[in-house]
Coordinates of C-alpha atoms in Angstrom, one line a residue:
Chain A
D1 CA 9.7 14.5 5.6
A2 CA 7.1 15.6 8.4
K3 CA 7.9 16.1 11.9
T4 CA 7.3 12.8 14.1
T5 CA 7.5 12.8 18.5
Q6 CA 9.0 9.8 19.9
P7 CA 9.1 8.6 23.9
N8 CA 12.9 9.0 24.5
S9 CA 12.6 6.2 26.8
M10 CA 10.2 3.2 27.0
E11 CA 10.7 0.4 29.7
S12 CA 10.0 -3.3 29.7
N13 CA 10.0 -6.4 30.9
E14 CA 10.9 -9.9 28.8
E15 CA 7.8 -12.3 27.3
E16 CA 5.7 -9.1 28.1
P17 CA 4.3 -6.5 25.5
V18 CA 5.3 -3.7 24.3
H19 CA 3.5 -0.5 22.9
L20 CA 6.0 1.8 21.5
P21 CA 3.9 5.0 20.3
C22 CA 5.0 8.2 17.7
N23 CA 3.2 11.2 17.3
H24 CA 2.7 12.2 13.9
S25 CA 0.1 15.3 13.9
T26 CA 1.2 16.8 10.5
I27 CA 1.0 13.9 8.6
S28 CA -0.1 14.0 4.7
G29 CA -2.7 11.9 3.4
T30 CA -0.2 10.2 1.0
D31 CA 2.7 9.5 4.6
Y32 CA 3.8 5.9 5.1
I33 CA 4.6 5.5 8.4
H34 CA 7.5 3.5 8.6
W35 CA 9.6 1.5 11.6
Y36 CA 13.2 0.8 11.9
R37 CA 15.0 -0.2 14.7
Q38 CA 18.9 0.0 15.5
L39 CA 20.2 -2.5 18.1
P40 CA 23.1 -1.5 19.7
S41 CA 26.3 -1.7 17.5
Q42 CA 24.3 -2.8 14.5
G43 CA 23.0 -0.8 11.4
P44 CA 19.1 0.2 11.4
E45 CA 17.4 -2.7 10.5
Y46 CA 13.8 -2.4 8.5
V47 CA 10.5 -3.4 11.0
I48 CA 7.7 -2.6 9.3
H49 CA 5.7 0.1 7.5
G50 CA 2.2 1.1 6.8
L51 CA -0.4 3.9 5.4
T52 CA -3.9 3.4 7.1
S53 CA -4.6 -0.4 7.6
N54 CA -3.3 -2.1 10.6
V55 CA -0.2 -4.1 9.9
N56 CA 1.2 -7.7 11.0
N57 CA 4.5 -9.3 10.2
R58 CA 7.0 -12.1 12.1
M59 CA 9.0 -9.3 14.1
A60 CA 6.0 -6.5 15.3
S61 CA 2.4 -5.3 14.5
L62 CA 1.2 -1.5 13.7
A63 CA -1.6 -0.4 14.6
I64 CA -2.9 3.1 13.4
A65 CA -5.1 5.7 14.5
E66 CA -8.0 6.3 12.3
D67 CA -7.0 10.3 11.5
R68 CA -2.8 8.8 10.9
K69 CA -2.1 11.8 13.8
S70 CA -0.5 8.6 15.4
S71 CA 0.9 5.1 15.5
T72 CA 2.3 2.2 17.7
L73 CA 4.4 -0.1 17.3
I74 CA 3.6 -3.3 19.0
L75 CA 5.9 -6.1 19.9
H76 CA 3.7 -8.7 21.2
R77 CA 6.6 -10.9 23.7
A78 CA 9.8 -8.8 24.1
T79 CA 12.8 -10.3 24.5
L80 CA 16.5 -9.2 25.2
R81 CA 17.1 -9.1 21.4
D82 CA 14.2 -6.6 21.3
A83 CA 16.0 -4.1 23.3
A84 CA 17.5 -1.8 20.3
V85 CA 16.3 2.1 20.1
Y86 CA 13.5 2.7 17.4
Y87 CA 13.2 4.6 15.0
C88 CA 9.6 6.2 14.0
I89 CA 10.0 7.7 10.3
L90 CA 7.2 9.4 7.8
R91 CA 7.6 8.9 3.5
E92 CA 6.3 11.1 1.9
N93 CA 4.8 9.0 -1.9
S94 CA 5.9 11.7 -4.3
G95 CA 9.0 11.4 -6.3
G96 CA 12.6 12.6 -5.4
S97 CA 13.0 13.5 -1.7
N98 CA 11.7 10.3 -1.2
Y99 CA 14.3 7.9 -1.9
K100 CA 15.9 8.4 1.6
L101 CA 14.9 7.7 5.3
T102 CA 15.0 10.8 8.0
F103 CA 16.1 9.2 11.2
G104 CA 15.0 10.9 15.0
K105 CA 16.4 10.4 18.3
G106 CA 13.6 7.5 18.5
T107 CA 13.1 5.5 21.4
L108 CA 15.5 3.9 23.4
L109 CA 13.7 0.4 24.3
T110 CA 15.3 -1.6 27.4
V111 CA 13.9 -5.1 28.1
N112 CA 14.2 -6.6 31.7
P113 CA 15.0 -10.3 32.2
Chain B
E1 CA 18.5 -14.9 4.4
P2 CA 20.3 -11.8 2.1
E3 CA 22.4 -9.1 3.8
V4 CA 24.2 -6.4 3.0
T5 CA 27.8 -6.5 3.8
Q6 CA 30.6 -4.5 4.3
T7 CA 34.4 -3.7 4.4
P8 CA 36.3 -3.5 6.3
S9 CA 34.3 -3.2 9.7
H10 CA 36.5 -0.3 11.0
Q11 CA 39.0 1.1 9.1
V12 CA 41.7 3.9 11.2
T13 CA 42.9 6.9 9.4
Q14 CA 45.2 9.8 9.2
M15 CA 44.2 12.9 8.4
G16 CA 44.3 14.3 4.7
Q17 CA 44.6 10.3 3.7
E18 CA 41.7 9.1 1.2
V19 CA 39.8 5.8 2.6
I20 CA 37.5 3.6 0.2
L21 CA 33.8 1.9 2.4
R22 CA 32.9 -1.0 0.8
C23 CA 29.8 -2.2 1.0
V24 CA 27.9 -5.8 -1.4
P25 CA 24.5 -4.4 -1.8
I26 CA 22.0 -7.6 -1.6
S27 CA 21.7 -8.6 -5.2
N28 CA 19.1 -8.0 -6.8
H29 CA 18.6 -4.4 -5.4
L30 CA 19.5 -1.4 -7.3
Y31 CA 18.8 1.1 -5.2
F32 CA 22.1 2.8 -3.7
Y33 CA 22.8 4.7 -0.4
W34 CA 24.9 5.9 2.4
Y35 CA 24.3 7.1 5.4
R36 CA 26.7 8.1 8.5
Q37 CA 26.0 8.0 12.7
I38 CA 28.6 10.2 14.4
L39 CA 29.1 9.0 18.3
G40 CA 26.0 9.5 20.1
Q41 CA 24.1 11.2 17.3
K42 CA 21.1 10.6 14.7
V43 CA 22.0 8.5 11.4
E44 CA 22.1 11.1 8.5
F45 CA 21.3 10.0 5.1
L46 CA 24.9 11.4 2.7
V47 CA 24.1 9.8 -0.2
S48 CA 21.3 7.7 -2.9
F49 CA 22.8 5.7 -5.9
Y50 CA 20.7 3.9 -8.4
N51 CA 21.3 3.1 -12.5
N52 CA 24.7 4.4 -11.9
E53 CA 24.1 8.1 -11.0
I54 CA 23.8 10.1 -7.7
S55 CA 20.2 10.5 -7.3
E56 CA 20.5 12.8 -3.7
K57 CA 22.5 13.8 -1.5
S58 CA 23.1 15.7 1.7
E59 CA 24.7 18.6 2.6
I60 CA 27.0 16.8 4.2
F61 CA 28.2 15.3 0.7
D62 CA 30.4 17.6 -0.5
D63 CA 32.9 17.7 -3.0
Q64 CA 35.5 15.2 -0.4
F65 CA 32.6 12.6 -0.8
S66 CA 31.9 10.3 -4.3
V67 CA 30.4 7.2 -4.9
E68 CA 31.2 4.2 -7.4
R69 CA 29.1 1.2 -8.2
P70 CA 32.4 -0.6 -9.9
D71 CA 31.5 -3.9 -10.9
G72 CA 28.0 -5.4 -10.5
S73 CA 28.4 -6.3 -7.2
N74 CA 29.9 -3.5 -4.9
F75 CA 29.0 0.1 -3.5
T76 CA 32.1 2.1 -2.2
L77 CA 31.9 5.1 -1.0
K78 CA 35.1 7.7 -0.9
I79 CA 36.7 10.4 1.5
R80 CA 39.5 12.1 -0.6
S81 CA 41.0 14.0 2.0
T82 CA 39.5 12.7 5.4
K83 CA 39.2 15.4 8.3
L84 CA 38.8 15.0 11.9
E85 CA 34.7 15.2 12.0
D86 CA 34.9 12.0 9.2
S87 CA 35.2 10.3 12.6
A88 CA 31.6 8.2 12.7
M89 CA 30.2 5.1 11.9
Y90 CA 29.2 4.9 7.9
F91 CA 26.2 2.6 6.9
C92 CA 25.1 1.5 3.4
A93 CA 22.0 0.1 2.1
S94 CA 20.1 -1.2 -0.1
S95 CA 16.5 -1.5 -1.8
G96 CA 15.0 -3.4 -4.3
R97 CA 12.0 -0.8 -4.9
Q98 CA 11.9 2.8 -5.1
G99 CA 9.0 5.1 -3.9
A100 CA 7.4 5.8 0.2
R101 CA 6.5 2.2 0.7
S102 CA 10.1 0.8 0.0
E103 CA 12.4 -0.5 3.0
Q104 CA 16.1 -0.3 3.1
Y105 CA 18.2 -3.4 4.1
F106 CA 21.1 -1.7 6.1
G107 CA 25.2 -3.1 6.3
P108 CA 26.9 -3.6 9.9
G109 CA 28.5 -0.7 9.3
T110 CA 32.0 0.6 9.0
R111 CA 33.2 2.4 11.9
L112 CA 36.0 5.0 11.1
T113 CA 37.8 7.1 13.1
V114 CA 40.5 9.8 11.7
T115 CA 43.3 10.8 13.9

């Protein structure tokens, strides 16, 4: 899987929006951008994914740069429950190795009350 | 909402003993995975499983590890002779479809402690 770069940590205040950046300058044209998060002492949790267009779901929004070399996960109103490690993961759209998820260190998001 | 379940939540074993970690994937899912996370480190892929066969395995998944789907609901990871370095959280995941667009749903994990 292509490499992603994320800040080690970020802080936010409760009920404010949070923008979590991810750089993936070596992304290929068919790689999907996935975001997962891991709350303390829990398993990873799927958040959202996209290819080229911005995506919204009940958990978050994903904004993808026009050149696809970066993306931003947007939490519209952070809650204390959103405190977690957020992982940006690229997945190749080809056979074989696209079964697995390759996790990096992610961004540790702290939400202040 | 359907979820992946894992048992036990915590397993303590002595070095050299065999352990079996159990998972019940989401019922209509066909693709199954095991990952592990050593304390303070990244989540690492171990193995993927589809149609009663291993699809892919990592270098970590050596001859000491095996997976099985013994019936229509359970998915197990066996470690034949545990080592101290096998101490970790083990996460099972399942997916309803394959490919780069597929989401994986993770269980809460089993904490394995090898003494």
